[in-house]
Amino acid sequence: EQVEREKKKTKDTFQQLHSLLVVREQLVLRELDGVVVVARHELEDKRKALDALRAAKESTELDLAMNKLKEVQKKNLKNIEDGIKDELSKPLSVKWVEVEG
């Protein structure tokens, strides 16, 4: 009878320990789920920030390219104007051509 009581007591203790382990496991899993959710949100925020930085970089690069193009266009226009002024400053030479007729 004493042995049976000890067996039952041991079995009850084991069941209690098992229940505690299951509850602990569930708590740990819930905690890990929370950590994963937070990490996911942080990762999404970092992705959005990175996308914004990429867009800003592309916009800046486009602005720089447009400014360079404008500089080249101004330089070309200045060269054309200088060429016209140079041609206009030269004396006109007139050739007379006699036409029979």
Short mmCIF file of C-alpha atoms in Angstrom, two decimals:
data_model
loop_
_atom_site.label_atom_id
_atom_site.label_comp_id
_atom_site.label_asym_id
_atom_site.label_seq_id
_atom_site.Cartn_x
_atom_site.Cartn_y
_atom_site.Cartn_z
CA GLU A 1 0.00 0.00 0.00
CA GLN A 2 2.87 2.38 0.83
CA VAL A 3 4.45 1.53 -2.50
CA GLU A 4 1.20 2.28 -4.33
CA ARG A 5 0.91 5.66 -2.58
CA GLU A 6 4.51 6.48 -3.50
CA LYS A 7 3.85 5.46 -7.11
CA LYS A 8 0.73 7.65 -7.25
CA LYS A 9 2.59 10.54 -5.59
CA THR A 10 5.46 10.17 -8.07
CA LYS A 11 3.01 9.98 -10.97
CA ASP A 12 1.16 13.10 -9.75
CA THR A 13 4.45 14.95 -9.31
CA PHE A 14 5.53 13.93 -12.80
CA GLN A 15 2.18 15.13 -14.27
CA GLN A 16 2.52 18.46 -12.44
CA LEU A 17 6.06 18.88 -13.72
CA HIS A 18 4.95 17.98 -17.22
CA SER A 19 2.10 20.51 -17.03
CA LEU A 20 4.52 23.18 -15.82
CA LEU A 21 6.90 22.40 -18.67
CA VAL A 22 4.08 22.63 -21.22
CA VAL A 23 2.95 25.98 -19.81
CA ARG A 24 6.54 27.22 -19.77
CA GLU A 25 7.03 26.10 -23.36
CA GLN A 26 3.86 27.94 -24.42
CA LEU A 27 5.02 31.10 -22.65
CA VAL A 28 8.43 30.90 -24.32
CA LEU A 29 6.81 30.37 -27.71
CA ARG A 30 4.49 33.35 -27.19
CA GLU A 31 7.45 35.47 -26.16
CA LEU A 32 9.37 34.35 -29.24
CA ASP A 33 6.34 35.15 -31.42
CA GLY A 34 6.34 38.65 -29.95
CA VAL A 35 10.05 39.05 -30.66
CA VAL A 36 9.53 37.86 -34.24
CA VAL A 37 6.66 40.31 -34.77
CA VAL A 38 8.73 43.20 -33.42
CA ALA A 39 11.71 42.16 -35.55
CA ARG A 40 9.45 41.99 -38.61
CA HIS A 41 8.17 45.51 -37.98
CA GLU A 42 11.69 46.81 -37.46
CA LEU A 43 12.85 45.13 -40.65
CA GLU A 44 9.94 46.63 -42.59
CA ASP A 45 10.76 50.09 -41.18
CA LYS A 46 14.39 49.66 -42.22
CA ARG A 47 13.32 48.55 -45.71
CA LYS A 48 11.15 51.65 -46.06
CA ALA A 49 14.01 53.88 -44.89
CA LEU A 50 16.39 52.20 -47.34
CA ASP A 51 13.91 52.65 -50.19
CA ALA A 52 13.60 56.34 -49.28
CA LEU A 53 17.40 56.71 -49.29
CA ARG A 54 17.64 55.00 -52.68
CA ALA A 55 14.98 57.31 -54.11
CA ALA A 56 16.78 60.35 -52.70
CA LYS A 57 20.08 59.15 -54.19
CA GLU A 58 18.51 58.58 -57.59
CA SER A 59 16.87 62.00 -57.45
CA THR A 60 20.19 63.63 -56.51
CA GLU A 61 22.00 61.79 -59.29
CA LEU A 62 19.32 62.90 -61.76
CA ASP A 63 19.63 66.50 -60.56
CA LEU A 64 23.42 66.36 -60.97
CA ALA A 65 23.09 64.93 -64.48
CA MET A 66 20.57 67.62 -65.44
CA ASN A 67 22.86 70.36 -64.09
CA LYS A 68 25.79 68.94 -66.06
CA LEU A 69 23.64 68.85 -69.20
CA LYS A 70 22.62 72.48 -68.67
CA GLU A 71 26.28 73.47 -68.27
CA VAL A 72 27.19 71.70 -71.52
CA GLN A 73 24.25 73.34 -73.32
CA LYS A 74 25.30 76.79 -72.05
CA LYS A 75 28.87 76.15 -73.17
CA ASN A 76 27.70 75.02 -76.62
CA LEU A 77 25.42 78.05 -76.95
CA LYS A 78 28.28 80.37 -75.93
CA ASN A 79 30.55 78.73 -78.54
CA ILE A 80 27.88 79.22 -81.21
CA GLU A 81 27.37 82.87 -80.19
CA ASP A 82 31.13 83.48 -80.23
CA GLY A 83 31.36 81.87 -83.68
CA ILE A 84 28.57 84.11 -85.02
CA LYS A 85 30.18 87.23 -83.50
CA ASP A 86 33.51 86.24 -85.00
CA GLU A 87 31.96 85.80 -88.46
CA LEU A 88 30.09 89.10 -88.18
CA SER A 89 33.24 90.97 -87.21
CA LYS A 90 35.03 89.92 -90.40
CA PRO A 91 34.85 92.36 -93.29
CA LEU A 92 32.54 91.38 -96.07
CA SER A 93 34.20 90.48 -99.29
CA VAL A 94 32.17 90.99 -102.39
CA LYS A 95 32.89 89.29 -105.66
CA TRP A 96 31.38 90.63 -108.76
CA VAL A 97 30.31 88.09 -111.23
CA GLU A 98 29.49 89.15 -114.71
CA VAL A 99 26.62 87.37 -116.27
CA GLU A 100 26.27 87.30 -119.96
CA GLY A 101 22.97 87.59 -121.20
#
